[in-house]
C-alpha positions as YAML, in Angstrom:
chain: A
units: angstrom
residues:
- id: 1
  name: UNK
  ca: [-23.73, -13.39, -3.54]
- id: 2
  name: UNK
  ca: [-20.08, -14.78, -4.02]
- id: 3
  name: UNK
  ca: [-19.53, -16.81, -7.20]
- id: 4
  name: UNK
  ca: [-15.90, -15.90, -7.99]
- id: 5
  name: UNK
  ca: [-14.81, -14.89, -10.59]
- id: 6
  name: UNK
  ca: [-18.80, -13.83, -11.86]
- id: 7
  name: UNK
  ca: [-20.18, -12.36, -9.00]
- id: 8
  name: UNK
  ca: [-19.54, -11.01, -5.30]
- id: 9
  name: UNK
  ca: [-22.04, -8.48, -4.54]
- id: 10
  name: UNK
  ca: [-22.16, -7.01, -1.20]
- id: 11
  name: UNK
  ca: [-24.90, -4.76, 0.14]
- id: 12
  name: UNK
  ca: [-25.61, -2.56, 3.22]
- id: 13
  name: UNK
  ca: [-29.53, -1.62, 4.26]
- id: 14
  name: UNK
  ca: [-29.76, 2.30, 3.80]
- id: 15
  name: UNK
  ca: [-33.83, 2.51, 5.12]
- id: 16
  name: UNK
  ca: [-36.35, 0.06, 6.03]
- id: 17
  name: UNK
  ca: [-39.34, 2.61, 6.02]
- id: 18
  name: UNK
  ca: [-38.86, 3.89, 2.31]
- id: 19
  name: UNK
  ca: [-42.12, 4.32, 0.14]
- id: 20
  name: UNK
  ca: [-41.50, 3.47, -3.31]
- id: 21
  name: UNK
  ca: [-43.87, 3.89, -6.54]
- id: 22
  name: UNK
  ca: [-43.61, 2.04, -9.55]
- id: 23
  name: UNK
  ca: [-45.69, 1.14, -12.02]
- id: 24
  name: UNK
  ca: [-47.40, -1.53, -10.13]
- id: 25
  name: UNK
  ca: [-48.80, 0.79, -7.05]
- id: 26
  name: UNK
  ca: [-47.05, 2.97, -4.18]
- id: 27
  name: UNK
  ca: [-45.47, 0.44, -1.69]
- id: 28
  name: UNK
  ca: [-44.73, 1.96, 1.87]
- id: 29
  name: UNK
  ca: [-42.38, 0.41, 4.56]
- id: 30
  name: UNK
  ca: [-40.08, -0.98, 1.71]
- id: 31
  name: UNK
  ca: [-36.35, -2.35, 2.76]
- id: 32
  name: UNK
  ca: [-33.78, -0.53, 0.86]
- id: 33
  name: UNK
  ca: [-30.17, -1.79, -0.06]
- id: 34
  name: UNK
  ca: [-27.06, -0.10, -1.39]
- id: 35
  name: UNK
  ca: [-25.45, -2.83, -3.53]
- id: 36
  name: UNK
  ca: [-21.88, -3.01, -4.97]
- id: 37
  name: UNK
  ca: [-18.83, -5.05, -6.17]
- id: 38
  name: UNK
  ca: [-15.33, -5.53, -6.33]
- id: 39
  name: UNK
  ca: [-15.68, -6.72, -10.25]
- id: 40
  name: UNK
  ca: [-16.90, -3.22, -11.27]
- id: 41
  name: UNK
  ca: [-15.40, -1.03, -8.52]
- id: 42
  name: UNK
  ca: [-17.43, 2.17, -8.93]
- id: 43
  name: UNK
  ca: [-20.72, 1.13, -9.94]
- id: 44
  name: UNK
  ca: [-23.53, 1.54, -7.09]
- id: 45
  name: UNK
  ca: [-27.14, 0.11, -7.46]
- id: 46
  name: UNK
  ca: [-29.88, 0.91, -4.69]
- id: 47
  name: UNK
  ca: [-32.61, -2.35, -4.49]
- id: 48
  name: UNK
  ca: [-36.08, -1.76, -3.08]
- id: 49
  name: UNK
  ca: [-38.04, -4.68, -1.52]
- id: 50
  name: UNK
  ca: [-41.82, -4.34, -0.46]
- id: 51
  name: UNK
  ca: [-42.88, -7.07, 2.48]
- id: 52
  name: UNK
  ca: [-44.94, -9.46, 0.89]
- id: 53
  name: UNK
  ca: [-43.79, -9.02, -2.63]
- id: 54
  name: UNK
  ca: [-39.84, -8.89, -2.93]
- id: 55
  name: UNK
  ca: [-38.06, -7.06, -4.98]
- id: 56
  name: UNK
  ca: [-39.99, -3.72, -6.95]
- id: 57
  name: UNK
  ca: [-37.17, -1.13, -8.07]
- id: 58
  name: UNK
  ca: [-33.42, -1.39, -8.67]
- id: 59
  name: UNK
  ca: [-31.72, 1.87, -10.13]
- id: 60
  name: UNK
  ca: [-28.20, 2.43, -10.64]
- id: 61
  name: UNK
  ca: [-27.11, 5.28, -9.21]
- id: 62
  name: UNK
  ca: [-23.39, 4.95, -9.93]
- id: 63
  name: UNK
  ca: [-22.08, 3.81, -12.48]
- id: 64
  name: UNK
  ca: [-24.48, 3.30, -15.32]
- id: 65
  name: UNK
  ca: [-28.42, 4.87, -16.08]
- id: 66
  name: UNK
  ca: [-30.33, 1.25, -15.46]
- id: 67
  name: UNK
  ca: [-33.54, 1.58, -13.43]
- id: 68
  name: UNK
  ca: [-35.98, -1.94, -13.41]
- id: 69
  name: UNK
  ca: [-39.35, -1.23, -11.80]
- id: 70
  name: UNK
  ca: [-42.38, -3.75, -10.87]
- id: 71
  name: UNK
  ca: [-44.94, -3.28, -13.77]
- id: 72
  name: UNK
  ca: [-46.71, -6.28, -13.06]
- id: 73
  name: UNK
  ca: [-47.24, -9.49, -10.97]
- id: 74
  name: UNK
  ca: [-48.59, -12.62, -12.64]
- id: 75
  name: UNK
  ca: [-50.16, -15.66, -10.05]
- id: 76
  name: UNK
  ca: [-49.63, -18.84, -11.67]
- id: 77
  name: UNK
  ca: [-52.66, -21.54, -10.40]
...
């Protein structure tokens, strides 16, 4: 994402074979990213995607305690 001067995250895949569980259910096979910035140098979240759903689990693992899970998903008609 660039959007200078609010945001311009960068991210590198770690695993795309990770099994994640949240709230919502164990998700195998889930794409995970190491995502950072140059506007808080230092700070280090890892994202979790599951195929068919998107994103599940982001937890900061530098930087900061924050940790969003999947808790529900809601299909609009």
């Amino acid at each position: 994402e660039v959007a200078a001067p609010l945001a311009q995250d960068e991210a590198i895949v770690l695993n795309l074979h990770e099994t994640v569980a949240v709230p919502l259910g164990k998700f195998t096979n889930c794409l995970v990213t190491k995502e950072f910035t140059q506007l808080e140098p230092g700070n280090i979240e890892h994202k979790f995607y599951a195929r068919g759903v998107g994103f599940i689990l982001g937890v900061v693992v530098k930087g900061g305690k924050e940790r969003l899970a999947l808790v529900n998903i809601v299909r609009r008609p």
